[in-house]
XYZ file of C-alpha atoms in Angstrom:
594
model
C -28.046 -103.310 -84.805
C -26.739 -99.982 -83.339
C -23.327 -99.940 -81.753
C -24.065 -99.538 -77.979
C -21.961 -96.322 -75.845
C -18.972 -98.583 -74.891
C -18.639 -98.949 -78.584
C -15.827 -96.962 -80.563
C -14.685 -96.239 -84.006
C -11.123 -95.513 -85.257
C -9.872 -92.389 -86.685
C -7.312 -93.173 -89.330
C -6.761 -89.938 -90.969
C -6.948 -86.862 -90.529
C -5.413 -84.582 -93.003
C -5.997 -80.980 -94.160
C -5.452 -79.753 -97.985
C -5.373 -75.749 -98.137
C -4.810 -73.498 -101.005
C -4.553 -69.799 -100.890
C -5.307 -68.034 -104.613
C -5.010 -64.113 -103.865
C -5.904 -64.231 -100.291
C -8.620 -66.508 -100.748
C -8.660 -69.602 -99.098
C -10.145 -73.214 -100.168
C -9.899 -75.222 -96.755
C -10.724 -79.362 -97.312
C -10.776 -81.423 -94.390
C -10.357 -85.803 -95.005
C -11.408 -88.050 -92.569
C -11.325 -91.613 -92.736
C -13.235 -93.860 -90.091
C -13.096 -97.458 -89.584
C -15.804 -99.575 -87.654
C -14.150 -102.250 -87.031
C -16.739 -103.372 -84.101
C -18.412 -107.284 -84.092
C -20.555 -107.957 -87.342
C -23.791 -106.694 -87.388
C -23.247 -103.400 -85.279
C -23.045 -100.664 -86.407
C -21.717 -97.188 -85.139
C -23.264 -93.937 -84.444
C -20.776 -91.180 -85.732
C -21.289 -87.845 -83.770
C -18.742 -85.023 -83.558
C -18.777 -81.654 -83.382
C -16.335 -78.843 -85.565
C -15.245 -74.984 -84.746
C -14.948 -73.085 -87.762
C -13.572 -69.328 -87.894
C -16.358 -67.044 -87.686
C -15.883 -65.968 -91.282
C -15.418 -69.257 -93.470
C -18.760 -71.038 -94.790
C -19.130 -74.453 -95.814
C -19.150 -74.964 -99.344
C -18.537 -78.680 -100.108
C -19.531 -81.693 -98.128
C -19.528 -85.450 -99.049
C -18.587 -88.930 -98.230
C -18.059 -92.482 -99.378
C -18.552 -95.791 -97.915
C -18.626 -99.790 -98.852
C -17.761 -98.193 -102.512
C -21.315 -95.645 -102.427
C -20.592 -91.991 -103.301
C -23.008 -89.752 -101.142
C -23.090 -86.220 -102.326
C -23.909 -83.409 -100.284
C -25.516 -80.190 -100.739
C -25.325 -77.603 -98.183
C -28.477 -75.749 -98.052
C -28.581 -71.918 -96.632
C -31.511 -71.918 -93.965
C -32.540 -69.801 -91.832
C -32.571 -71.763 -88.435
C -30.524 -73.052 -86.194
C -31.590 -76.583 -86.695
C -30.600 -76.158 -90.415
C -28.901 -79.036 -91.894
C -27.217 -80.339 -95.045
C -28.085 -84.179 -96.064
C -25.883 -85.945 -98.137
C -27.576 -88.180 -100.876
C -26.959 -91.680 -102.640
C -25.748 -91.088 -106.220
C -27.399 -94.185 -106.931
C -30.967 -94.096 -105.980
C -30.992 -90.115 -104.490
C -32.774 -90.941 -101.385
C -33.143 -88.592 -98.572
C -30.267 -90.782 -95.911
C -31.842 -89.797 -92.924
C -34.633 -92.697 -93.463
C -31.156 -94.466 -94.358
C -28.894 -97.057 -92.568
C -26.135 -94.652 -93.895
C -27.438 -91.425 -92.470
C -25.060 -89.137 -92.987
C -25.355 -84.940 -92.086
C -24.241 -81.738 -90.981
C -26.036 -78.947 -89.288
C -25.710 -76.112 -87.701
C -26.651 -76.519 -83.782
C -26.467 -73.453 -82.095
C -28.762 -70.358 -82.911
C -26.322 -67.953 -81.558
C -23.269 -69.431 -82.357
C -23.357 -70.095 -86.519
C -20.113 -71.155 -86.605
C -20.093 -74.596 -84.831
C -21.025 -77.850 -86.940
C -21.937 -81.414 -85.711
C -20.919 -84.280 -88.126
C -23.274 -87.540 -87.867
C -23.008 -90.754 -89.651
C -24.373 -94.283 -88.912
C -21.105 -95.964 -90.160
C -21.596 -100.088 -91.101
C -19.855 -102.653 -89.145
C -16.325 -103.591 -90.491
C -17.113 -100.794 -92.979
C -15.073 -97.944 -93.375
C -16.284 -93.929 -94.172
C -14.259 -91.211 -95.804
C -15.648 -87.570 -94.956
C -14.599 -85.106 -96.377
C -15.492 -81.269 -95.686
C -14.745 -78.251 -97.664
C -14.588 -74.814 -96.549
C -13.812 -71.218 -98.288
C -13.213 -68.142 -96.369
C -10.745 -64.807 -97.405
C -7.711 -64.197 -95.446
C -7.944 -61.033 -93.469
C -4.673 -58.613 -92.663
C -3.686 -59.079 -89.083
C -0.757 -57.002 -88.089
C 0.498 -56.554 -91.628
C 0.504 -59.794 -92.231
C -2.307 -62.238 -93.821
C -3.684 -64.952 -91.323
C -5.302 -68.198 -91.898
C -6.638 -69.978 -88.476
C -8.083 -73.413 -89.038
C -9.634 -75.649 -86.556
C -8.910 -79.415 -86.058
C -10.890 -82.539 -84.972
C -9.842 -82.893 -81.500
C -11.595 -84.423 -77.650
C -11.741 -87.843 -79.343
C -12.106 -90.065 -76.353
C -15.464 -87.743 -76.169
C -17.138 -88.742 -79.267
C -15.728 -92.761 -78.921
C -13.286 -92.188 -80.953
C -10.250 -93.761 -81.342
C -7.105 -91.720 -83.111
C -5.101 -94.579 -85.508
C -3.154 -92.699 -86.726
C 0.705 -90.873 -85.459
C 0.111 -87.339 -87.197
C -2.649 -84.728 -88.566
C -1.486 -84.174 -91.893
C -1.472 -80.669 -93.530
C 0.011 -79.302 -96.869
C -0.970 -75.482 -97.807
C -0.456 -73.851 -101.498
C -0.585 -70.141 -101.566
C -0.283 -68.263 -104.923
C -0.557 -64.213 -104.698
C -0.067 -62.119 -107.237
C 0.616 -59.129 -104.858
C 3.917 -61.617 -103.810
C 4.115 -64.527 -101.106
C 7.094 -63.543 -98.179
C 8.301 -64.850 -94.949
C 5.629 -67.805 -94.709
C 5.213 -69.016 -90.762
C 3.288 -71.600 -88.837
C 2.672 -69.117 -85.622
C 1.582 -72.728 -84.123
C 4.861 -73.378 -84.041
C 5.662 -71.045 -81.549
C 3.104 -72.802 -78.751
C 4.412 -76.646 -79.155
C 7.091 -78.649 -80.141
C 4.483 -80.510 -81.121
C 4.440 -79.262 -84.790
C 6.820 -80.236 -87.247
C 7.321 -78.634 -90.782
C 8.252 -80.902 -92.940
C 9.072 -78.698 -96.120
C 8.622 -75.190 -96.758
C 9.371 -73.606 -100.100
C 9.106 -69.974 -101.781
C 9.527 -70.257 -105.678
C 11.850 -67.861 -107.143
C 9.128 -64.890 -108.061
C 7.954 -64.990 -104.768
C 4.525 -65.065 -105.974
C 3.622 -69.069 -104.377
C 4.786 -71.357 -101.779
C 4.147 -74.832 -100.651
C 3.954 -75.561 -97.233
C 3.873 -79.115 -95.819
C 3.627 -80.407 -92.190
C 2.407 -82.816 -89.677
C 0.353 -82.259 -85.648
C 1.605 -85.177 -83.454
C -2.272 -86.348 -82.912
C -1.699 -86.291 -79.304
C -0.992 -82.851 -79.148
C -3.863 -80.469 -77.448
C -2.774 -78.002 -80.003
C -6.768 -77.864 -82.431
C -5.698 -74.884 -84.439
C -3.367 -74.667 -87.254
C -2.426 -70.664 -87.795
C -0.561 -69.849 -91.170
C 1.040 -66.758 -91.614
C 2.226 -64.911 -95.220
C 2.962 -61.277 -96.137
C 2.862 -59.826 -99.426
C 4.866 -57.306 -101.557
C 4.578 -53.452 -101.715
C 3.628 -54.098 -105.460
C 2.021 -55.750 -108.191
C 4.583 -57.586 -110.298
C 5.100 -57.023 -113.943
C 3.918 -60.451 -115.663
C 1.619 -61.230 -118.578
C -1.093 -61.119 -116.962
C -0.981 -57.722 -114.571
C 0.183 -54.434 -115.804
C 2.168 -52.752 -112.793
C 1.067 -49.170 -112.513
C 3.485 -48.318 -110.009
C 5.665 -49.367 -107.012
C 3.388 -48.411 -104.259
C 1.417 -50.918 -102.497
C -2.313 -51.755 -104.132
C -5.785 -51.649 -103.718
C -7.419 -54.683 -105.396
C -10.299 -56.597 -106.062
C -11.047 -59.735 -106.284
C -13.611 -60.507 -108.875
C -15.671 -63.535 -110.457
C -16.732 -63.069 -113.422
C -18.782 -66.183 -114.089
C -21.076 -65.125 -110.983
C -20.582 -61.246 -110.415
C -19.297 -61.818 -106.895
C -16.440 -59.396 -106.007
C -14.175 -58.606 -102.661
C -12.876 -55.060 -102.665
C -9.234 -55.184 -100.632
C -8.660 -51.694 -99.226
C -5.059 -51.812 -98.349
C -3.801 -50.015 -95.471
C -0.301 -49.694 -96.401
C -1.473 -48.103 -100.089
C -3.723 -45.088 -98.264
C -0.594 -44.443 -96.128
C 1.753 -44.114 -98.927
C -0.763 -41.353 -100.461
C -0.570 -39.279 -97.308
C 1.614 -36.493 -96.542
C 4.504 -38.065 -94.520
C 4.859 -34.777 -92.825
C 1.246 -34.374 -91.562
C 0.486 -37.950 -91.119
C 0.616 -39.616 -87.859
C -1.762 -41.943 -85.415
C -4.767 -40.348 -83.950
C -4.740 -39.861 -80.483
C -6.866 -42.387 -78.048
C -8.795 -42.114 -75.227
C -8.488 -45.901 -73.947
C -10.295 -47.054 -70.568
C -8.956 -51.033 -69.815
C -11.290 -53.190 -68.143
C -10.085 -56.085 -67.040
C -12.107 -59.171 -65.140
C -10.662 -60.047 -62.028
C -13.457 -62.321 -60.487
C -11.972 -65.730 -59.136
C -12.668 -67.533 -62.299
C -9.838 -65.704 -63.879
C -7.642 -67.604 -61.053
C -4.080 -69.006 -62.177
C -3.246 -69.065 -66.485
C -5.947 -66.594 -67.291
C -5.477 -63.985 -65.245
C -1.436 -64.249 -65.465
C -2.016 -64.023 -69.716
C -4.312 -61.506 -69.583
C -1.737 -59.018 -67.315
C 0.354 -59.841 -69.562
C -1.231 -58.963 -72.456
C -2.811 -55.624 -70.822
C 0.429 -54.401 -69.389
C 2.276 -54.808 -73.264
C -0.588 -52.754 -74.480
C 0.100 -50.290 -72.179
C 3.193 -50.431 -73.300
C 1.914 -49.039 -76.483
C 0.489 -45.588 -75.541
C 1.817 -42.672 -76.809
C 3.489 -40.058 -74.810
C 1.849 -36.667 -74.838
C -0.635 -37.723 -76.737
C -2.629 -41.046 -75.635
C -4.954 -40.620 -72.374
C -5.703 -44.080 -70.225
C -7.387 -45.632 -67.488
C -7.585 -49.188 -65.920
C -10.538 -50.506 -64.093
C -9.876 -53.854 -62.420
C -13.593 -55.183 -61.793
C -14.620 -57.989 -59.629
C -18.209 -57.087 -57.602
C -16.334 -53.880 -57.157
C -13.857 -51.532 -59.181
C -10.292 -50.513 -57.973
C -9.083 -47.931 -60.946
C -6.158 -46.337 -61.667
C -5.082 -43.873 -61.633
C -8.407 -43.468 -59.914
C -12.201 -43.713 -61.008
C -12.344 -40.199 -61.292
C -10.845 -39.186 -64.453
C -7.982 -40.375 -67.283
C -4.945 -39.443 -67.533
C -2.170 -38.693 -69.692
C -0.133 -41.051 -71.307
C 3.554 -40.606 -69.707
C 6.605 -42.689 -69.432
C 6.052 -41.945 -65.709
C 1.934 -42.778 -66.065
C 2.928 -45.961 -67.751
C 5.806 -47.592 -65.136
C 3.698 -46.557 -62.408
C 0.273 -48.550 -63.821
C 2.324 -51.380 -64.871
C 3.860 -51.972 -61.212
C 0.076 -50.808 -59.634
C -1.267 -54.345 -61.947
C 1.850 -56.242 -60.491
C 0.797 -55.927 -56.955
C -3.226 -56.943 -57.859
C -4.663 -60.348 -57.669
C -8.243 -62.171 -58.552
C -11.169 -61.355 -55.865
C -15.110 -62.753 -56.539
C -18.135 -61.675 -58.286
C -18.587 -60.017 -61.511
C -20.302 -56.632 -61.837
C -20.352 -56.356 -65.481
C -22.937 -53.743 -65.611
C -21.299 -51.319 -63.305
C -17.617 -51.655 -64.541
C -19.264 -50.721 -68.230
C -21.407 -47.688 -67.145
C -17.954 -46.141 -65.471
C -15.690 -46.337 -68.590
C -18.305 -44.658 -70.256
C -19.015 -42.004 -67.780
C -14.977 -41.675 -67.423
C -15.022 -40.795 -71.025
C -17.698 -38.527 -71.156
C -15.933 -36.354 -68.162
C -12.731 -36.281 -70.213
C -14.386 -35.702 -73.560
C -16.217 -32.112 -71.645
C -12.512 -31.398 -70.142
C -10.746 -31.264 -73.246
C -13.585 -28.901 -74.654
C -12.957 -26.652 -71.777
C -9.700 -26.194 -72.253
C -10.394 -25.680 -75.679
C -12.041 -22.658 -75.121
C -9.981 -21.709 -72.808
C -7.369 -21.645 -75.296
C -9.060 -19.922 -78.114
C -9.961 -17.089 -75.324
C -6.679 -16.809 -74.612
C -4.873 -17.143 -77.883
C -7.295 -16.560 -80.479
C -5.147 -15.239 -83.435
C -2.159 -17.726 -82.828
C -0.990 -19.854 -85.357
C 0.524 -22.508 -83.700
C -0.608 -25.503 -83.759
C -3.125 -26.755 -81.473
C -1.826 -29.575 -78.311
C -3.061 -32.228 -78.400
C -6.099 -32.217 -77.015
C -7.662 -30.423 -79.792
C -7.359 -32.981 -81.890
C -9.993 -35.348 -82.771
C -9.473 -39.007 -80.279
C -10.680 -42.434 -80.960
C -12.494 -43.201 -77.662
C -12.006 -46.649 -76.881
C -13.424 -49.264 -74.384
C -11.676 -52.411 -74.205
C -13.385 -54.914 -72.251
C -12.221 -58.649 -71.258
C -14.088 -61.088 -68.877
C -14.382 -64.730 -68.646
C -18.115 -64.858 -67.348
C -21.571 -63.422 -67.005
C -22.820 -60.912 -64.608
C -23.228 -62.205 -60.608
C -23.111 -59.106 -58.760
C -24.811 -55.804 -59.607
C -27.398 -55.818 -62.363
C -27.593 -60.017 -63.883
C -30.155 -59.290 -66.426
C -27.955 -59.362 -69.767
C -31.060 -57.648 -71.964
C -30.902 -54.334 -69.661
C -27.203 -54.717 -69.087
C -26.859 -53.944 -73.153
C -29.704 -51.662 -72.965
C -28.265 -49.595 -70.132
C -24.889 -49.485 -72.388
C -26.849 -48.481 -75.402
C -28.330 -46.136 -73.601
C -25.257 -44.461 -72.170
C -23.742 -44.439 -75.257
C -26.376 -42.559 -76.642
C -25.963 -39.533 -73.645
C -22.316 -38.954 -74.029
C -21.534 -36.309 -76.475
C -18.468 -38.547 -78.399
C -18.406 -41.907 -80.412
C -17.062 -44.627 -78.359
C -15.714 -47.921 -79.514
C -16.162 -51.289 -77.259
C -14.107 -53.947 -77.808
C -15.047 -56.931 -75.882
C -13.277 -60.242 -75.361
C -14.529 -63.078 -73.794
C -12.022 -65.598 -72.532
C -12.696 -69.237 -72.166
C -11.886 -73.300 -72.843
C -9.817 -73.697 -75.457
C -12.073 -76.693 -76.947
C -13.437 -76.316 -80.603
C -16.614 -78.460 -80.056
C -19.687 -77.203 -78.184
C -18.564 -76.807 -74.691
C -16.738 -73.589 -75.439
C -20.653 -72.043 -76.539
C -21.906 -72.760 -72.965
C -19.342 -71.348 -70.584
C -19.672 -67.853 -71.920
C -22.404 -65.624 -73.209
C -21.188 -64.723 -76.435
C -24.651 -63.603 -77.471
C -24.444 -60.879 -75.094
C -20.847 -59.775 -75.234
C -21.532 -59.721 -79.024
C -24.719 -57.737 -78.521
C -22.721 -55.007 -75.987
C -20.677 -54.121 -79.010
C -23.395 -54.041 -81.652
C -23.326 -50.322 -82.990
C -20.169 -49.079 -81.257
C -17.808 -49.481 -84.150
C -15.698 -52.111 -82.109
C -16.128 -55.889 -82.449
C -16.448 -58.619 -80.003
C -13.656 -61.556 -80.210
C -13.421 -65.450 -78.879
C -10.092 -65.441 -76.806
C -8.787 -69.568 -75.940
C -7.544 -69.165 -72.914
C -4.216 -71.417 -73.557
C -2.922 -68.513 -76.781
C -4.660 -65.553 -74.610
C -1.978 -63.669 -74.142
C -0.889 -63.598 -78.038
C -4.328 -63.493 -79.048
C -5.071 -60.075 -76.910
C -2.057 -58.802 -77.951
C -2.834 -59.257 -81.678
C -5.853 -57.324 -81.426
C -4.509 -54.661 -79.090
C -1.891 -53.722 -80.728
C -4.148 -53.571 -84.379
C -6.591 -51.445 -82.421
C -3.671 -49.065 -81.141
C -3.323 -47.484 -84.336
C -6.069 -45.645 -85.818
C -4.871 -43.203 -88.836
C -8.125 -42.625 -90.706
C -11.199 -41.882 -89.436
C -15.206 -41.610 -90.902
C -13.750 -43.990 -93.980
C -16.600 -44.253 -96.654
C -15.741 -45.957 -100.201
C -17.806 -44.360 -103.116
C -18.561 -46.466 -105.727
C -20.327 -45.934 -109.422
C -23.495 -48.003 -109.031
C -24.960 -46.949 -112.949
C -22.621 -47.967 -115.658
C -21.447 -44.915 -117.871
C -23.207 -44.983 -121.289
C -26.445 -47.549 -120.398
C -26.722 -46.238 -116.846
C -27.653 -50.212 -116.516
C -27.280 -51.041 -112.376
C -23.521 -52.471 -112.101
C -23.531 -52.990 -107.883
C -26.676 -54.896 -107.198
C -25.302 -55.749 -103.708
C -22.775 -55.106 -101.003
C -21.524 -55.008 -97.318
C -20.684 -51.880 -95.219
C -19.220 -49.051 -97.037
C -18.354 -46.935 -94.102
C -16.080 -47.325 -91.477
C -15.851 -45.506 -88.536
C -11.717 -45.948 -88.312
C -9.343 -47.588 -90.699
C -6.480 -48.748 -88.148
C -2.943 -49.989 -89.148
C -2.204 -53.737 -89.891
C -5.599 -54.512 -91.025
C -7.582 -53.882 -94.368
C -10.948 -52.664 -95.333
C -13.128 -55.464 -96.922
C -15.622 -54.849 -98.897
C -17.874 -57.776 -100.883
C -20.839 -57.444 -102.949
C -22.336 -58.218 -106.020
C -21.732 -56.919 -109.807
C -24.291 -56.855 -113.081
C -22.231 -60.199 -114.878
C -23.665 -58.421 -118.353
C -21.751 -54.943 -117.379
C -19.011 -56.257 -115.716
C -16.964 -57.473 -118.530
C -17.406 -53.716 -119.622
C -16.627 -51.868 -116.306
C -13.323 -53.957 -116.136
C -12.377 -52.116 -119.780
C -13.486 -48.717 -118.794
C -11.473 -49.209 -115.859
C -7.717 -47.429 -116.135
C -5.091 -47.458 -113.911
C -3.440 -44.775 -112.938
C -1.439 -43.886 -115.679
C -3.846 -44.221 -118.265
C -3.142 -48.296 -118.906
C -5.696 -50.586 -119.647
C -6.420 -52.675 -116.561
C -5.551 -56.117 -117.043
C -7.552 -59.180 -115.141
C -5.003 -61.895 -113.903
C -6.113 -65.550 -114.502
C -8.130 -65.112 -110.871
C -9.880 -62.031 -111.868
C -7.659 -59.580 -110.568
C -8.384 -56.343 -111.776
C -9.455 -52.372 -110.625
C -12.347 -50.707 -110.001
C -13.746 -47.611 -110.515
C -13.886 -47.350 -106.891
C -13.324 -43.687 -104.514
C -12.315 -43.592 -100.723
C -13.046 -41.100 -98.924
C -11.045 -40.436 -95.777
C -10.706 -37.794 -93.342
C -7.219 -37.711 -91.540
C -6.511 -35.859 -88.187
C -3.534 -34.020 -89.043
C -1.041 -32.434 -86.462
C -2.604 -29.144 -87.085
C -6.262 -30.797 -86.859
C -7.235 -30.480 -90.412
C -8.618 -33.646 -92.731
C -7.120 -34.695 -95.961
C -9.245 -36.537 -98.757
C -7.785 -38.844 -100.445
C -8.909 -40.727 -103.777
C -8.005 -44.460 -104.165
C -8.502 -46.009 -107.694
């Protein structure tokens, strides 16, 4: 007999085993429930699970009343796709099972949100447990790990046993483990570390700590940074003391991830020609009546600090506040210079606004473009102007001859309800304006919401469309909780504030030397329309296994040295960037990365 809705089902652990190997991540999450409802009824398990956009499932399986069930997660191409976990003992298909047990992937637009289901036996008890791999990305110069926890229990009948969520993280990096941080830390006192330890070479850490379960904290951020160099052990040969370019390589498969660091480009340019490019940026900011009270007040905050951020001089700026209507500043007529003045004077203009109704996504969009555009023809004017006037000087040129990253940053809470609501010509009237104007211009949407990680947070915005606004436009579109959205934004703002290399493409050898065999049979993006500070390129793909072992030989460092593969497959590859940098005088540097 089922268990009927009044029914519940104890949660007595909850615990979360991480280990980092080289900026690569192995996430397992245990569960353990107990049914410990009347005889004879038993309990349907249902709960739903965030993970980060770019983790995948690679290991799911469970036991109960001493029965093993193995599961095999399938890659489909639905939404309705879904992994079943199998008997050991007779390999039945469970969902014709009393045991049923499965995880699938419920949301077409939204591939990153899981439901869990399990019919668990009465006065039996069901260990889950989930396993998920995903590579740490370079957020402000430091590598980040966000995980998401089981949380909204009384929501899914269940019942937390147990004090704490349990974690304990391992990280081992040959390019050196520093200054290890819970950021969580930082949002409750909720969080308590209960060891944290560096070993002497700096290259590993353990890192162990508990979530008081009735915290409304569901996401566990790690923090690490690593060394300007690869150490000298048995395994690596250190070619030098400036920071490195690596790649992460199995052998056994062919699968590799190509690390482009940011730091190791910088070091190879000219520290007295280098500098930021200069940025056109055009803030648009939701202030419909939804964005009342916490988010609002977080995301002023987190707009007026990246104002903060502009360059004198050189940056150029505007702010559109958007509601059914647009109040700008300095004014919806044109940009303006970035100025100590220009600055003060926006930041006490946002002090004095407040929320009003409607959302005119459509119109607010079309204006930062057109806002661009006008600035984009000014600067050419004056241009030629110049050259008219000046034609054999030598000095260098202001600043607005140099080459800018346009920029639109855009951050709502809703959907259109004033102006145009149709969301399919909303994104084609952007793409279409994008196409007119005679620059490239980024959008970087945000769309602020719940802070839940089950499948409420999918229906309050339109991430489908605010994803689809920046296809093609070189930005990115980001989830933003509303509870950590004003360190969130801030993250991402300040990452996006400094561009140094522009039109990046990475060259590599796809023929192998003396059998001109294929060696890249696969991989991502290899250009990159701006390499900013604080993050790093990532590349993955997919080597010949026969030539690999043989690429990794003919591979030398730069001084000639063999390279050597670490006990993770750490090695070099013959591997070219290709990077044009805005200089002060407005010239472009290439520069070769091995």
């Amino acid at each position: 007999m089922l268990a009927t809705q009044s029914s519940t089902i104890h949660l007595t652990r909850h615990d979360l085993s991480i280990k980092v190997k080289d900026r690569y991540a192995n996430i397992e999450y245990a569960w353990t429930f107990q049914n410990n409802n009347v005889p004879n009824t038993s309990h349907a398990l249902k709960f739903d699970l965030t993970l980060d956009p770019n983790a995948f499932i690679s290991s799911f399986y469970a036991t109960m009343d001493g029965r093993h069930f193995n599961g095999k997660v399938k890659e489909k191409p639905s939404a309705s796709q879904e992994s079943k976990v199998n008997d050991d003992n007779d390999n039945s298909d469970l969902l014709a099972s009393p045991h049923n047990i499965s995880i699938a992937q419920t949301h077409s637009d939204v591939p990153n949100v899981y439901t869990i289901s399990a019919v668990v036996a009465a006065q039996s008890e069901l260990n889950v447990t989930l396993g998920v791999e995903q590579c740490l990305l370079k957020q402000l110069d430091c590598n980040r790990l966000d995980i998401e926890i089981l949380k909204n229990y009384a929501k899914y009948a269940i019942v937390p046993a147990m004090q704490y969520v349990s974690f304990e993280a391992h990280i081992d990096d040959q390019l050196g483990v520093n200054e290890v941080q819970v950021p969580s830390t930082q949002l409750t006192s909720n969080i308590f570390i209960d060891s944290s330890q560096v070993a002497p070479s700096s290259l590993s850490a353990v890192l162990k700590g508990r979530i008081l379960t009735q915290s409304s904290l569901n996401e566990l951020s790690i923090t690490y940074k690593s060394h300007n160099n690869v150490p000298t052990t048995d395994d690596v040969a250190s070619s030098s003391s400036s920071p490195q370019n690596v790649v992460l390589l199995d052998e056994e498969h062919g699968y590799f991830c190509h690390v482009v660091c940011d730091t190791a480009i910088q070091a190879q340019l000219e520290a007295d020609t280098w500098q930021y490019i200069p940025r056109r940026v055009v803030y648009m900011l939701d202030r419909s009546g939804s964005m009342l009270h916490v988010r609002w007040q977080k995301c002023l905050h987190a707009l007026m600090g990246s104002l903060q951020q502009l360059r004198g001089g050189v940056d150029k700026f505007c702010i559109l506040l958007f509601d059914a209507n647009i109040e700008a500043y300095p004014n919806n007529e044109q940009m303006c210079v970035c100025s100590a003045e220009s600055v003060q004077h926006a930041l006490q203009w946002l002090q004095t606004k407040q929320v009003g109704n409607g959302t005119n996504i459509n119109h607010v969009l079309l204006s930062g473009i057109q806002l661009i555009d006008k600035d984009v023809m000014l600067t050419q004017q004056q241009q030629q102007q110049a050259a008219a006037a000046d034609a054999s000087s030598s000095q260098a040129p202001p600043p607005s001859a140099r080459r800018f990253m346009n920029q639109l940053v855009f951050i709502t809470d809703g959907a259109p309800t004033a102006g145009e609501y149709d969301t399919n010509k909303i994104v084609s009237n952007v793409k279409h304006a994008m196409q007119s104007v005679s620059a490239d211009i980024q959008l970087f949407c945000f769309g602020v919401g719940i802070n839940s990680n089950d499948t409420s947070w999918t229906k309050e915005l339109n991430h489908a469309f605010l994803r689809a606004l920046c296809a093609n436009t070189h930005g990115f579109y980001k989830r933003i909780k509303q509870q950590y959205a004003d360190k969130q934004l801030k993250r991402y703002l300040k990452c996006i504030a400094r561009p140094f290399l522009y039109d990046v493409h990475v060259k590599y050898n796809k023929h192998h030397s003396s059998a001109n065999a294929p060696v890249l049979r696969a991989f991502t993006k290899t250009k990159f329309h701006a390499f900013h500070l604080g993050e790093d390129l990532v590349i993955c793909g997919k080597l010949n296994v026969a030539a690999a072992a043989t690429v990794a030989s003919e591979s030398p460092n730069d001084d000639g040295a063999e390279a050597k593969t670490t006990s993770h497959h750490l090695q070099n590859v013959d591997a070219e960037l290709v990077a044009k940098c805005v200089s002060r005088h407005g010239g472009h540097t290439t520069s070769p990365v091995h």
